[in-house]
Coordinates of C-alpha atoms in Angstrom, one line a residue:
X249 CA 65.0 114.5 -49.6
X250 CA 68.7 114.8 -49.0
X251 CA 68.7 111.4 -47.3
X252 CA 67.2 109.6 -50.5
X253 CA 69.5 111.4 -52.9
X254 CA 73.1 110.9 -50.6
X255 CA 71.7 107.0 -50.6
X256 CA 71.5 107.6 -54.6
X257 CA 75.1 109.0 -54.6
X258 CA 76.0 106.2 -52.5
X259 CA 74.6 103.4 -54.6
X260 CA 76.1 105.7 -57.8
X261 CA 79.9 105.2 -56.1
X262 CA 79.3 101.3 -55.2
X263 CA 78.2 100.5 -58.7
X264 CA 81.0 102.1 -60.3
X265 CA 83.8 100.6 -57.8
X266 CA 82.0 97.2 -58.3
X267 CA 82.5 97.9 -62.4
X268 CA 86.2 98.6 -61.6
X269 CA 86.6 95.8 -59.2
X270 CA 85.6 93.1 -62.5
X271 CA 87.4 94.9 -64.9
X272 CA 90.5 94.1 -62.2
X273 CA 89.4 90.6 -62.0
X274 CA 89.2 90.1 -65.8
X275 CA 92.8 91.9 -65.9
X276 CA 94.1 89.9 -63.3
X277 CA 93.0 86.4 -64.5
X278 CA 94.0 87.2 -68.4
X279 CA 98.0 88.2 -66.4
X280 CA 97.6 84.7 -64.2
X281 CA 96.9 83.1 -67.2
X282 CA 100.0 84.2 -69.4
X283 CA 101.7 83.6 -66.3
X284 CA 100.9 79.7 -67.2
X285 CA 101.7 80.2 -70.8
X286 CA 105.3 81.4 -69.6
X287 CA 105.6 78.3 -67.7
X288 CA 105.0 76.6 -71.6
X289 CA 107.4 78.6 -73.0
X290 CA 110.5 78.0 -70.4
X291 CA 110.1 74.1 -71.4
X292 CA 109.8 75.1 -74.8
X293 CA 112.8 77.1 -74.7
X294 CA 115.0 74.8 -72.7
X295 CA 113.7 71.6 -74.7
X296 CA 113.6 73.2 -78.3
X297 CA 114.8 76.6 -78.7
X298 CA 117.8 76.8 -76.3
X299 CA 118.3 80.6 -76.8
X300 CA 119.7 82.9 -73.8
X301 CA 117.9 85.7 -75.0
X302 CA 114.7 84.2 -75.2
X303 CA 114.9 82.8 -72.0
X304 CA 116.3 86.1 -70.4
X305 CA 112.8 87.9 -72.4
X306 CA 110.8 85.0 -70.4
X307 CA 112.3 86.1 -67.2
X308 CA 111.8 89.7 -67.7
X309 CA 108.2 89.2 -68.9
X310 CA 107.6 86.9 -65.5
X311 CA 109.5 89.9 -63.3
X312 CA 107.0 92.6 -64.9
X313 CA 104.1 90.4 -64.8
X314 CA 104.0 89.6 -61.0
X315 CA 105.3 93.3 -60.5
X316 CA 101.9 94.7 -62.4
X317 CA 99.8 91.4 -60.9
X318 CA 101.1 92.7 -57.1
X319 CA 100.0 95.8 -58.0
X320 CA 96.5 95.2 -59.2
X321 CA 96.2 92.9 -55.8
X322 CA 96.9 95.9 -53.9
X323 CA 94.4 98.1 -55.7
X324 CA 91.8 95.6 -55.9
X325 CA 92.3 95.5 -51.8
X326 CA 92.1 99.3 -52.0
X327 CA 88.5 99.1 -53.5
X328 CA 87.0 96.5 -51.9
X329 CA 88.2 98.8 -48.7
X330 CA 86.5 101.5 -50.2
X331 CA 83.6 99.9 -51.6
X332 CA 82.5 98.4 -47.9
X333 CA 83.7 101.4 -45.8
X334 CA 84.8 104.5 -48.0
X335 CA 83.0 107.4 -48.3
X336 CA 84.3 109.4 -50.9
X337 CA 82.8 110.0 -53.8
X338 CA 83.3 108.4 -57.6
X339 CA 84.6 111.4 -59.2
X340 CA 86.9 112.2 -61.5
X341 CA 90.4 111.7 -59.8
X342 CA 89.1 107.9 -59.4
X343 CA 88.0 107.6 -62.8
X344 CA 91.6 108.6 -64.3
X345 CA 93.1 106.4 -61.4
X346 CA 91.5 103.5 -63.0
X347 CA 92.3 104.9 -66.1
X348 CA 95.8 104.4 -65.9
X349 CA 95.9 101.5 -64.1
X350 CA 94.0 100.2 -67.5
X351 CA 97.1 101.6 -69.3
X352 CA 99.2 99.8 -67.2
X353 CA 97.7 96.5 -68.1
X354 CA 97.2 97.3 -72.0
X355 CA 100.6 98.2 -71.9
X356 CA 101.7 94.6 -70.4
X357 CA 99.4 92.8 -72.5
X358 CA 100.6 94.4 -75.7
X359 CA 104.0 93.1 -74.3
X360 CA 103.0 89.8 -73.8
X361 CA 101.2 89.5 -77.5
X362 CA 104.6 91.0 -78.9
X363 CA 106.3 87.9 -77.1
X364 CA 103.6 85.4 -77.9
X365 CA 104.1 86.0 -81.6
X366 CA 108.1 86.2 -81.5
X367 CA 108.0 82.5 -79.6
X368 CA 105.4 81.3 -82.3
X369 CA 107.4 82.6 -85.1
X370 CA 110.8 80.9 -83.9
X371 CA 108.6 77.6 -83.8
X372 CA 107.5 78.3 -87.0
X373 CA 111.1 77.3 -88.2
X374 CA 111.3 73.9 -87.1
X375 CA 110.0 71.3 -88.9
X376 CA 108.5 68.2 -88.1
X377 CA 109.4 64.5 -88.5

């Protein structure tokens, strides 16, 4: 009976480190791709905008996005680690772990919108010919 219930505990902890593990993905794929979208809007700035603040704002954006990407990387190592060899349990210390690493993306992501919209408002001035 204990045998069949630790396996249940077991399968309990992998399915919840596996839930984790594509949340991660999806966060780390959405902070690749505004990665990409930063590369857009350094030519945009250098070809049309020509602002030093802007471009500074897309430097600091790209330093705090590979910062929280690394990061991610490192935790996402972390629970495949403990997904194939760990044994502790899913419990609540894990759960608010992941909890604020969610934080920490939100948190970026609401940076990245706030940019996004300041870029599409300053190419909102220009018209075209």
């Amino acid at each position: 009976m204990d045998h069949i219930l630790l396996h249940r505990i077991d399968n309990q902890r992998r399915l919840c480190i596996q839930k984790d593990l594509k949340e991660l993905n999806l966060w780390l794929y959405t902070l690749e791709q505004f990665n990409n979208k930063l590369d857009c809007f350094s030519v945009l700035e250098k070809r049309l905008i020509k602002s030093p603040s802007v471009e500074n704002l897309i430097k600091a954006l790209r330093r705090n996005n590979v910062l929280v990407m690394a990061t991610f990387c490192k935790y996402s190592q972390d629970l495949k680690i403990e997904f194939e060899y760990g044994k502790t349990e899913y419990n609540e210390v894990r759960s608010k772990l992941h909890e604020k690493k969610r934080e920490q993306y939100k948190l970026l992501l609401q940076e990245c919108t706030a940019f996004e919209t300041h870029i599409y408002k300053l190419l909102m001035r220009y018209k075209l010919k």
